[in-house]
Tab-separated table of C-alpha atoms in Angstrom:
chain	number	residue	atom	x	y	z
A	1	MET	CA	0.011	0.035	-0.011
A	2	PRO	CA	2.690	2.604	0.764
A	3	GLY	CA	4.338	1.900	-2.637
A	4	LEU	CA	1.070	2.284	-4.448
A	5	VAL	CA	0.480	5.564	-2.560
A	6	ARG	CA	3.891	6.846	-3.695
A	7	GLN	CA	3.217	5.777	-7.297
A	8	LEU	CA	-0.210	7.475	-7.331
A	9	ARG	CA	1.144	10.623	-5.794
A	10	GLY	CA	3.755	10.732	-8.594
A	11	LEU	CA	0.953	11.340	-11.033
A	12	GLY	CA	0.227	14.750	-9.587
A	13	GLY	CA	-3.528	14.177	-9.557
A	14	CYS	CA	-3.877	12.953	-13.098
A	15	THR	CA	-7.036	10.833	-13.314
A	16	THR	CA	-6.389	9.150	-16.706
A	17	PRO	CA	-2.773	8.104	-16.777
A	18	ILE	CA	-1.272	5.999	-19.455
A	19	ARG	CA	-0.362	2.421	-18.417
A	20	LEU	CA	2.848	0.927	-19.751
A	21	ASP	CA	4.288	-2.603	-19.650
A	22	GLY	CA	8.020	-3.210	-20.124
A	23	HIS	CA	11.374	-2.645	-18.369
A	24	ARG	CA	14.347	-0.290	-18.017
A	25	THR	CA	17.972	-1.122	-17.374
A	26	ASP	CA	20.655	1.502	-16.420
A	27	ILE	CA	24.255	0.386	-17.265
A	28	ASP	CA	27.521	2.059	-16.335
A	29	ALA	CA	29.191	2.626	-19.734
A	30	ALA	CA	32.764	2.420	-18.321
A	31	THR	CA	32.350	-0.874	-16.297
A	32	GLY	CA	29.301	-2.489	-17.869
A	33	GLU	CA	27.811	-2.810	-14.449
A	34	ILE	CA	24.114	-2.685	-14.081
A	35	VAL	CA	23.386	0.319	-11.723
A	36	GLY	CA	19.605	0.192	-11.725
A	37	GLU	CA	16.650	-1.959	-13.063
A	38	LEU	CA	13.015	-1.204	-13.255
A	39	ASN	CA	10.235	-3.788	-14.330
A	40	ALA	CA	6.721	-2.662	-14.752
A	41	SER	CA	5.328	-5.884	-13.339
A	42	ASP	CA	7.237	-5.179	-10.046
A	43	LEU	CA	5.509	-1.831	-9.502
A	44	PRO	CA	2.588	-1.726	-7.009
A	45	ALA	CA	0.097	-0.804	-9.831
A	46	GLY	CA	1.445	-3.504	-12.098
A	47	ASN	CA	2.328	-1.002	-14.703
A	48	LEU	CA	4.346	2.084	-15.145
A	49	LEU	CA	1.872	5.004	-14.823
A	50	VAL	CA	2.605	8.093	-16.801
A	51	ARG	CA	0.597	11.430	-16.810
A	52	CYS	CA	-1.751	11.790	-19.742
A	53	ASN	CA	-0.717	15.426	-20.232
A	54	ASN	CA	-4.107	16.215	-21.762
A	55	ARG	CA	-4.605	19.983	-22.040
A	56	ARG	CA	-8.453	19.886	-21.816
A	57	ALA	CA	-9.848	20.684	-18.456
A	58	THR	CA	-12.849	18.506	-19.258
A	59	ARG	CA	-10.613	15.440	-19.693
A	60	CYS	CA	-7.995	15.815	-16.942
A	61	PRO	CA	-8.275	18.862	-14.586
A	62	ALA	CA	-4.836	18.236	-13.022
A	63	CYS	CA	-2.905	17.991	-16.426
A	64	ALA	CA	-4.835	20.814	-17.752
A	65	GLU	CA	-3.825	22.930	-14.822
A	66	THR	CA	-0.189	22.099	-15.426
A	67	TYR	CA	-0.574	23.073	-19.135
A	68	ARG	CA	-2.169	26.283	-18.161
A	69	ARG	CA	0.512	27.265	-15.773
A	70	ASP	CA	3.167	26.349	-18.399
A	71	THR	CA	1.420	28.417	-20.965
A	72	TYR	CA	1.401	31.356	-18.405
A	73	GLN	CA	5.122	30.951	-17.840
A	74	LEU	CA	5.861	30.873	-21.556
A	75	ILE	CA	3.767	33.946	-22.247
A	76	THR	CA	5.272	35.858	-19.369
A	77	ALA	CA	8.828	34.930	-20.348
A	78	GLY	CA	8.214	36.671	-23.686
A	79	LEU	CA	6.888	39.870	-21.942
A	80	ARG	CA	9.339	40.430	-19.115
A	81	GLY	CA	12.110	37.842	-19.644
A	82	GLY	CA	13.154	34.815	-17.656
A	83	LYS	CA	13.229	31.144	-18.540
A	84	GLY	CA	16.067	31.833	-20.913
A	85	ALA	CA	14.583	34.937	-22.443
A	86	PRO	CA	16.332	38.266	-21.843
A	87	GLU	CA	14.754	40.790	-19.629
A	88	ALA	CA	15.264	43.445	-22.332
A	89	VAL	CA	12.136	42.092	-24.137
A	90	ALA	CA	10.066	44.201	-21.538
A	91	THR	CA	11.255	47.313	-23.263
A	92	HIS	CA	10.410	46.111	-26.884
A	93	PRO	CA	7.165	47.290	-28.620
A	94	ARG	CA	4.368	44.836	-27.745
A	95	VAL	CA	0.691	44.656	-28.325
A	96	PHE	CA	-2.254	42.352	-27.521
A	97	ALA	CA	-4.452	41.696	-30.465
A	98	THR	CA	-7.734	39.720	-30.894
A	99	PHE	CA	-8.761	38.477	-34.339
A	100	THR	CA	-12.388	37.405	-34.636
A	101	ALA	CA	-14.318	35.444	-37.228
A	102	PRO	CA	-16.799	36.951	-39.775
A	103	GLY	CA	-20.511	36.648	-39.315
A	104	PHE	CA	-22.463	33.754	-40.515
A	105	GLY	CA	-25.884	35.031	-39.482
A	106	PRO	CA	-27.488	36.848	-36.540
A	107	VAL	CA	-27.091	35.190	-33.130
A	108	HIS	CA	-28.391	35.802	-29.579
A	109	ASN	CA	-25.946	38.137	-27.917
A	110	GLN	CA	-25.352	40.776	-25.150
A	111	PRO	CA	-24.841	44.164	-26.850
A	112	ALA	CA	-23.100	46.845	-24.924
A	113	THR	CA	-26.324	48.970	-25.307
A	114	GLY	CA	-29.855	47.978	-25.783
A	115	ARG	CA	-31.290	44.483	-26.148
A	116	CYS	CA	-30.519	41.476	-28.250
A	117	ARG	CA	-32.279	41.421	-31.635
A	118	CYS	CA	-34.816	38.836	-30.137
A	119	GLY	CA	-35.875	41.661	-27.805
A	120	ALA	CA	-34.551	40.072	-24.635
A	121	GLN	CA	-31.731	41.098	-22.269
A	122	HIS	CA	-29.844	37.778	-21.810
A	123	PRO	CA	-28.085	37.058	-18.526
A	124	ASN	CA	-24.353	35.761	-18.812
A	125	ASP	CA	-25.330	32.079	-18.327
A	126	ALA	CA	-28.183	32.129	-20.777
A	127	PRO	CA	-27.957	28.937	-22.845
A	128	GLU	CA	-29.234	30.557	-25.989
A	129	LEU	CA	-26.281	33.089	-26.225
A	130	GLY	CA	-24.309	32.451	-29.415
A	131	THR	CA	-27.066	30.380	-31.059
A	132	PRO	CA	-28.591	31.560	-34.329
A	133	LEU	CA	-31.846	33.582	-34.203
A	134	ASP	CA	-33.002	31.525	-37.237
A	135	PRO	CA	-31.076	28.250	-37.475
A	136	ASP	CA	-32.575	27.404	-40.884
A	137	THR	CA	-30.913	30.531	-42.508
A	138	TYR	CA	-27.692	30.361	-40.493
A	139	ASP	CA	-24.628	29.654	-42.655
A	140	TYR	CA	-23.412	26.410	-40.959
A	141	GLU	CA	-21.470	25.480	-43.936
A	142	GLY	CA	-19.471	28.754	-43.998
A	143	ALA	CA	-19.007	28.524	-40.167
A	144	VAL	CA	-17.379	24.987	-40.363
A	145	LEU	CA	-15.216	25.845	-43.387
A	146	TRP	CA	-14.036	29.019	-41.609
A	147	ASN	CA	-12.778	26.982	-38.739
A	148	ALA	CA	-11.067	24.618	-41.030
A	149	HIS	CA	-9.229	27.512	-42.832
A	150	ALA	CA	-8.519	29.679	-39.774
A	151	SER	CA	-4.897	28.527	-39.345
A	152	LYS	CA	-4.184	29.249	-43.023
A	153	ILE	CA	-5.554	32.850	-42.645
A	154	TRP	CA	-3.196	33.334	-39.622
A	155	ALA	CA	-0.356	31.979	-41.668
A	156	ARG	CA	-1.143	34.464	-44.515
A	157	PHE	CA	-1.480	37.293	-42.009
A	158	SER	CA	1.903	36.659	-40.472
A	159	ILE	CA	3.483	36.944	-43.966
A	160	TYR	CA	1.554	40.177	-44.600
A	161	LEU	CA	2.509	41.565	-41.222
A	162	ARG	CA	6.170	41.587	-41.984
A	163	ARG	CA	5.458	43.237	-45.293
A	164	GLU	CA	3.431	45.949	-43.668
A	165	VAL	CA	6.019	46.610	-40.956
A	166	ALA	CA	8.685	46.985	-43.550
A	167	LYS	CA	6.598	49.279	-45.594
A	168	ARG	CA	6.045	51.692	-42.713
A	169	ALA	CA	9.671	51.530	-41.815
A	170	GLY	CA	10.744	52.474	-45.312
A	171	ILE	CA	12.673	49.303	-46.145
A	172	THR	CA	12.098	46.466	-48.435
A	173	GLN	CA	10.638	43.194	-47.349
A	174	ARG	CA	13.860	41.457	-48.487
A	175	ASP	CA	15.923	43.781	-46.042
A	176	PHE	CA	13.416	43.491	-43.102
A	177	ALA	CA	15.153	40.453	-41.608
A	178	ASP	CA	18.404	42.420	-41.360
A	179	HIS	CA	16.748	45.164	-39.276
A	180	ALA	CA	14.002	43.627	-37.192
A	181	ARG	CA	11.995	40.431	-36.398
A	182	VAL	CA	8.278	39.805	-35.536
A	183	SER	CA	7.818	37.496	-32.598
A	184	PHE	CA	4.480	36.224	-31.358
A	185	ALA	CA	2.608	33.845	-29.144
A	186	LYS	CA	-1.105	33.091	-29.896
A	187	VAL	CA	-3.951	30.948	-28.611
A	188	ALA	CA	-7.104	29.954	-30.273
A	189	GLU	CA	-10.489	30.282	-28.463
A	190	TYR	CA	-14.000	29.276	-29.463
A	191	GLN	CA	-16.661	31.977	-29.370
A	192	ARG	CA	-20.048	30.816	-28.159
A	193	ARG	CA	-21.280	30.592	-31.701
A	194	GLY	CA	-18.617	27.963	-32.389
A	195	ALA	CA	-16.324	30.101	-34.478
A	196	ILE	CA	-12.541	30.198	-33.749
A	197	HIS	CA	-10.832	33.492	-33.016
A	198	PHE	CA	-7.331	34.172	-31.951
A	199	HIS	CA	-5.605	36.139	-29.023
A	200	ALA	CA	-1.965	36.924	-29.733
A	201	VAL	CA	0.976	38.846	-28.158
A	202	ILE	CA	2.995	40.358	-30.919
A	203	ARG	CA	6.374	41.867	-30.325
A	204	LEU	CA	8.957	43.770	-32.399
A	205	ASP	CA	12.560	42.653	-31.843
A	206	GLY	CA	16.010	43.266	-33.328
A	207	PRO	CA	17.211	41.002	-36.138
A	208	ASP	CA	18.284	38.265	-33.775
A	209	GLY	CA	15.118	38.201	-31.668
A	210	GLY	CA	14.728	39.268	-28.107
A	211	ASP	CA	18.510	39.243	-27.482
A	212	THR	CA	18.883	42.378	-29.755
A	213	PRO	CA	17.201	45.721	-29.388
A	214	PRO	CA	14.587	46.779	-31.984
A	215	PRO	CA	15.567	49.638	-34.425
A	216	ALA	CA	14.535	53.145	-33.452
A	217	TRP	CA	11.663	53.213	-35.882
A	218	ALA	CA	10.010	50.310	-34.074
A	219	THR	CA	7.145	51.557	-31.953
A	220	ALA	CA	3.909	50.015	-30.621
A	221	GLU	CA	1.898	52.406	-32.783
A	222	LEU	CA	3.722	51.311	-36.002
A	223	LEU	CA	3.149	47.778	-35.072
A	224	ALA	CA	-0.603	48.237	-34.368
A	225	GLU	CA	-1.015	49.996	-37.734
A	226	ALA	CA	0.806	47.167	-39.503
A	227	ILE	CA	-1.315	44.536	-37.788
A	228	HIS	CA	-4.486	46.308	-38.796
A	229	ALA	CA	-3.413	46.515	-42.439
A	230	ALA	CA	-2.242	42.937	-42.617
A	231	ALA	CA	-5.353	41.531	-40.976
A	232	THR	CA	-7.517	43.454	-43.370
A	233	ALA	CA	-5.576	42.179	-46.422
A	234	ALA	CA	-5.134	38.567	-45.390
A	235	ASP	CA	-7.612	36.309	-47.079
A	236	VAL	CA	-7.476	32.648	-48.191
A	237	PRO	CA	-9.450	31.238	-51.274
A	238	GLY	CA	-11.734	28.477	-50.202
A	239	PRO	CA	-13.494	25.585	-51.966
A	240	VAL	CA	-16.463	25.753	-54.235
A	241	VAL	CA	-19.273	23.998	-52.519
A	242	ASN	CA	-22.827	23.656	-54.049
A	243	GLY	CA	-21.967	26.224	-56.569
A	244	ARG	CA	-20.819	28.785	-53.937
A	245	VAL	CA	-17.238	30.144	-53.984
A	246	HIS	CA	-15.858	30.640	-50.601
A	247	THR	CA	-13.194	33.120	-49.492
A	248	PHE	CA	-12.195	33.416	-45.936
A	249	ALA	CA	-10.769	36.413	-43.972
A	250	PHE	CA	-10.754	37.715	-40.447
A	251	GLY	CA	-13.903	39.510	-39.163
A	252	ARG	CA	-14.311	43.356	-38.980
A	253	GLN	CA	-13.864	43.304	-35.185
A	254	LEU	CA	-10.126	43.681	-34.552
A	255	ASP	CA	-8.949	44.755	-31.116
A	256	ILE	CA	-5.260	45.884	-30.714
A	257	ARG	CA	-4.053	47.243	-27.344
A	258	THR	CA	-0.602	48.209	-26.276
A	259	ILE	CA	0.908	46.191	-23.494
A	260	ARG	CA	2.386	48.222	-20.709
A	261	SER	CA	4.427	47.057	-17.627
A	262	ALA	CA	2.628	47.379	-14.313
A	263	ASP	CA	6.033	48.364	-12.839
A	264	PHE	CA	6.135	51.514	-14.989
A	265	ASP	CA	2.392	52.320	-15.258
A	266	GLY	CA	1.145	51.617	-11.852
A	267	GLY	CA	-1.181	48.939	-13.145
A	268	THR	CA	-3.423	51.444	-14.928
A	269	GLU	CA	-2.737	50.026	-18.429
A	270	LEU	CA	-2.988	46.493	-19.888
A	271	THR	CA	-0.390	44.654	-17.925
A	272	GLU	CA	1.914	41.747	-18.678
A	273	ARG	CA	0.338	39.644	-15.937
A	274	ALA	CA	-3.151	40.255	-17.107
A	275	VAL	CA	-2.296	39.371	-20.709
A	276	ALA	CA	-0.457	36.165	-19.705
A	277	ALA	CA	-3.337	35.010	-17.404
A	278	TYR	CA	-5.952	35.809	-20.060
A	279	ILE	CA	-4.137	33.712	-22.722
A	280	ALA	CA	-3.328	30.893	-20.488
A	281	LYS	CA	-6.899	30.641	-19.383
A	282	TYR	CA	-8.033	29.758	-22.922
A	283	ALA	CA	-5.197	27.294	-23.458
A	284	THR	CA	-7.066	24.503	-21.781
A	285	LYS	CA	-10.422	25.043	-23.293
A	286	GLY	CA	-12.012	23.693	-26.443
A	287	ALA	CA	-15.186	23.624	-28.264
A	288	GLU	CA	-16.819	21.700	-25.469
A	289	THR	CA	-16.486	24.595	-23.072
A	290	ALA	CA	-17.800	27.334	-25.251
A	291	THR	CA	-20.506	25.531	-27.178
A	292	GLY	CA	-21.273	22.430	-25.186
A	293	ALA	CA	-19.874	20.232	-28.036
A	294	LEU	CA	-17.677	17.099	-27.624
A	295	ASP	CA	-14.151	16.758	-26.162
A	296	ARG	CA	-13.148	13.682	-28.112
A	297	PRO	CA	-13.530	12.434	-31.704
A	298	ILE	CA	-16.468	10.352	-32.948
A	299	LYS	CA	-16.231	7.326	-35.244
A	300	PHE	CA	-19.825	7.386	-36.510
A	301	LEU	CA	-22.367	10.163	-36.818
A	302	ALA	CA	-24.842	7.916	-35.059
A	303	GLU	CA	-23.000	8.414	-31.893
A	304	LEU	CA	-24.678	11.928	-31.711
A	305	GLY	CA	-27.988	10.343	-31.086
A	306	ARG	CA	-27.059	9.180	-27.583
A	307	MET	CA	-25.234	12.363	-26.626
A	308	THR	CA	-26.730	15.316	-24.841
A	309	ILE	CA	-25.406	18.371	-26.552
A	310	PRO	CA	-26.915	21.704	-27.663
A	311	GLU	CA	-28.629	21.716	-30.995
A	312	HIS	CA	-26.363	24.409	-32.342
A	313	ALA	CA	-23.327	22.278	-31.679
A	314	ARG	CA	-25.107	19.213	-33.063
A	315	ARG	CA	-25.738	20.945	-36.352
A	316	MET	CA	-22.182	22.182	-36.553
A	317	ILE	CA	-20.866	18.625	-36.093
A	318	ARG	CA	-23.389	17.241	-38.600
A	319	THR	CA	-22.345	19.806	-41.243
A	320	ALA	CA	-18.698	18.931	-40.717
A	321	TRP	CA	-19.429	15.347	-41.093
A	322	THR	CA	-21.461	15.881	-44.354
A	323	LEU	CA	-18.786	18.138	-45.825
A	324	GLY	CA	-16.174	15.577	-44.863
A	325	ALA	CA	-17.623	13.020	-47.281
A	326	ARG	CA	-16.749	15.300	-50.269
A	327	LYS	CA	-13.572	14.149	-52.256
A	328	ASP	CA	-12.587	17.710	-52.940
A	329	LEU	CA	-12.540	18.499	-49.195
A	330	GLU	CA	-10.714	15.401	-47.989
A	331	ASP	CA	-7.508	17.369	-47.185
A	332	LEU	CA	-9.510	19.227	-44.544
A	333	ARG	CA	-10.196	15.925	-42.636
A	334	LEU	CA	-13.487	17.320	-41.496
A	335	ARG	CA	-14.798	14.100	-40.149
A	336	ALA	CA	-11.794	13.493	-38.026
A	337	TRP	CA	-12.171	17.024	-36.585
A	338	ALA	CA	-16.023	17.226	-36.557
A	339	HIS	CA	-15.897	17.277	-32.710
A	340	MET	CA	-13.831	20.459	-32.981
A	341	LEU	CA	-16.357	21.941	-35.408
A	342	GLY	CA	-13.921	21.753	-38.211
A	343	PHE	CA	-10.790	23.385	-36.548
A	344	ARG	CA	-7.736	21.201	-36.596
A	345	GLY	CA	-4.993	23.686	-35.872
A	346	HIS	CA	-2.847	23.904	-32.639
A	347	PHE	CA	-4.405	25.780	-29.871
A	348	SER	CA	-1.292	27.624	-28.804
A	349	THR	CA	1.639	28.360	-31.083
A	350	LYS	CA	4.592	30.726	-31.033
A	351	THR	CA	7.538	31.868	-33.138
A	352	ARG	CA	10.953	30.346	-32.271
A	353	ARG	CA	12.424	33.400	-30.742
A	354	TYR	CA	9.390	34.549	-28.663
A	355	SER	CA	10.410	32.777	-25.438
A	356	THR	CA	11.084	29.305	-23.986
A	357	THR	CA	9.130	26.127	-25.023
A	358	LEU	CA	6.559	23.913	-23.273
A	359	GLY	CA	9.070	21.041	-23.726
A	360	ALA	CA	11.860	22.984	-22.046
A	361	LEU	CA	9.561	23.794	-19.111
A	362	ARG	CA	8.531	20.066	-18.712
A	363	THR	CA	12.108	18.934	-18.873
A	364	ALA	CA	13.105	21.372	-16.142
A	365	ARG	CA	10.236	20.263	-13.963
A	366	ALA	CA	11.065	16.558	-14.402
A	367	GLU	CA	14.688	17.236	-13.578
A	368	TRP	CA	13.757	19.178	-10.482
A	369	ARG	CA	11.458	16.390	-9.249
A	370	ARG	CA	14.165	13.773	-9.777
A	371	LEU	CA	16.530	15.737	-7.825
A	372	GLN	CA	14.039	16.259	-5.019
A	373	VAL	CA	13.543	12.546	-4.826
A	374	ALA	CA	17.238	11.748	-4.895
A	375	ILE	CA	17.888	14.292	-2.023
A	376	ALA	CA	15.097	12.894	-0.010
A	377	ARG	CA	16.643	9.447	-0.311
A	378	GLY	CA	20.178	10.830	0.531
A	379	ASP	CA	21.341	9.901	-2.974
A	380	HIS	CA	23.671	12.622	-4.242
A	381	THR	CA	24.570	10.619	-7.427
A	382	HIS	CA	21.502	12.186	-9.195
A	383	ALA	CA	22.636	15.742	-8.594
A	384	PRO	CA	23.168	17.819	-11.884
A	385	ALA	CA	25.829	16.288	-13.838
A	386	ASP	CA	29.357	17.773	-14.134
A	387	PRO	CA	29.752	18.883	-17.750
A	388	ASP	CA	33.526	17.931	-17.569
A	389	SER	CA	32.840	14.439	-16.346
A	390	ASP	CA	33.358	11.428	-18.540
A	391	ASP	CA	30.870	9.329	-16.550
A	392	THR	CA	28.039	7.995	-18.818
A	393	THR	CA	24.996	5.949	-18.039
A	394	LEU	CA	23.469	3.804	-20.786
A	395	VAL	CA	19.708	3.427	-20.555
A	396	LEU	CA	18.141	0.463	-22.253
A	397	ALA	CA	14.382	0.602	-22.102
A	398	HIS	CA	11.341	-1.091	-23.822
A	399	TRP	CA	7.811	0.036	-23.087
A	400	SER	CA	4.463	-0.951	-24.690
A	401	PHE	CA	1.015	0.561	-24.284
A	402	ALA	CA	-1.182	-1.436	-21.812
A	403	GLY	CA	-4.142	0.876	-21.469
A	404	THR	CA	-5.285	4.153	-19.777
A	405	GLY	CA	-6.952	5.162	-16.553
A	406	LEU	CA	-7.050	3.700	-13.061
A	407	THR	CA	-8.592	0.617	-11.621
A	408	ARG	CA	-11.589	1.186	-9.264
A	409	GLY	CA	-9.435	0.679	-6.275
A	410	GLU	CA	-6.681	2.998	-7.541
A	411	GLU	CA	-9.453	5.622	-8.230
A	412	TRP	CA	-10.688	5.319	-4.685
A	413	LEU	CA	-7.111	5.640	-3.241
A	414	ALA	CA	-6.234	8.530	-5.606
A	415	ALA	CA	-9.411	10.370	-4.557
A	416	ALA	CA	-8.433	9.981	-0.850
A	417	LEU	CA	-5.097	11.436	-1.532
A	418	ALA	CA	-6.387	14.423	-3.457
A	419	PRO	CA	-6.277	17.666	-1.447
A	420	ASP	CA	-9.579	18.916	-0.149
A	421	THR	CA	-10.254	22.261	-1.622
A	422	THR	CA	-13.919	22.613	-0.451
A	423	GLU	CA	-12.800	24.012	2.999
A	424	GLY	CA	-10.663	26.705	1.362
A	425	GLU	CA	-13.478	27.690	-0.969
A	426	ALA	CA	-16.006	27.844	1.911
A	427	THR	CA	-13.817	30.248	3.849
A	428	ALA	CA	-12.804	32.342	0.789
């Protein structure tokens, strides 16, 4: 039992771990001596249990929270430095921009003034928010195809953005790389109507990224103007469906705000912390959070019949499934991504020079945990390796997939080990 408790605690609260069969052998390269062995069958759970690392809060809250915190650190590092990024990036021109989808028909909403078109004033939790006023005339086909092309529109925008910045700086697009670099990190979010839009931190750096200062002409105002021009010009030709020619572009609503540092502005402007927290919040949410759709793929359309989901999400999924049967649209893989309402892009992406990577953050966390375990055991051989040392350990391992999740007994024990947050919530 103590061994099983230690193994479950090592999952950090993951409720759907991956179970692996196999073994691992550590060998001293100099002597050939076996210095460590691990067999899955000898572990208390009978398998090696590995965190699922699912980013969706609806699938695994613990792993999603880790993903959210890592995303926060990644965005923050690109705004104020740290985690390998220079602190000088805090002085570079930076903006926070939101790119929306075009309209596909009137929906129930909460206008800043007045009432919804239906005549009602909807509360924040109204289930009809984001649903069409007239589902029969709503452009479901265009909405699904927009989601399928959203990543291509962003790629086109990023090309145009460099061109627009260069134009305003008075240099050619060919010479732009010798003077400056555009760095960004973005996250995709579903609106309640099921359409994707993007939130992005966009930064102007010197030619070598955050390590070099931007040129004198690089200002937040110039960057904002270039973003507006590029977003307006970026469009992607779509397919011809039922005699209709589709062309996709961002919607007319484009919000661009300069990011200020709370250290210099007393927290009165849009701060780095607020931007990082806002973006990280959406990194763990998918279509199921905004629209009540599914958080996993379906193999057959008939599966929808036994699922309780809103009618608007159901019609989006059915439309994606129907379009996915067309040969001329097979490259969009709409059936595989029907549960995502047609969107198949990455939820969070960044340019190489923006800041650190999620992989680097995970590696650093794993090394820290191994070091803490070694220290607790009094084993100093697992301390950070000396770069001048010739000591080498060969690792021979073979692992095979054995399933996912916990047994009923393991679930009960894991629930007993989970921290009780209800008391803190009650006293907050």
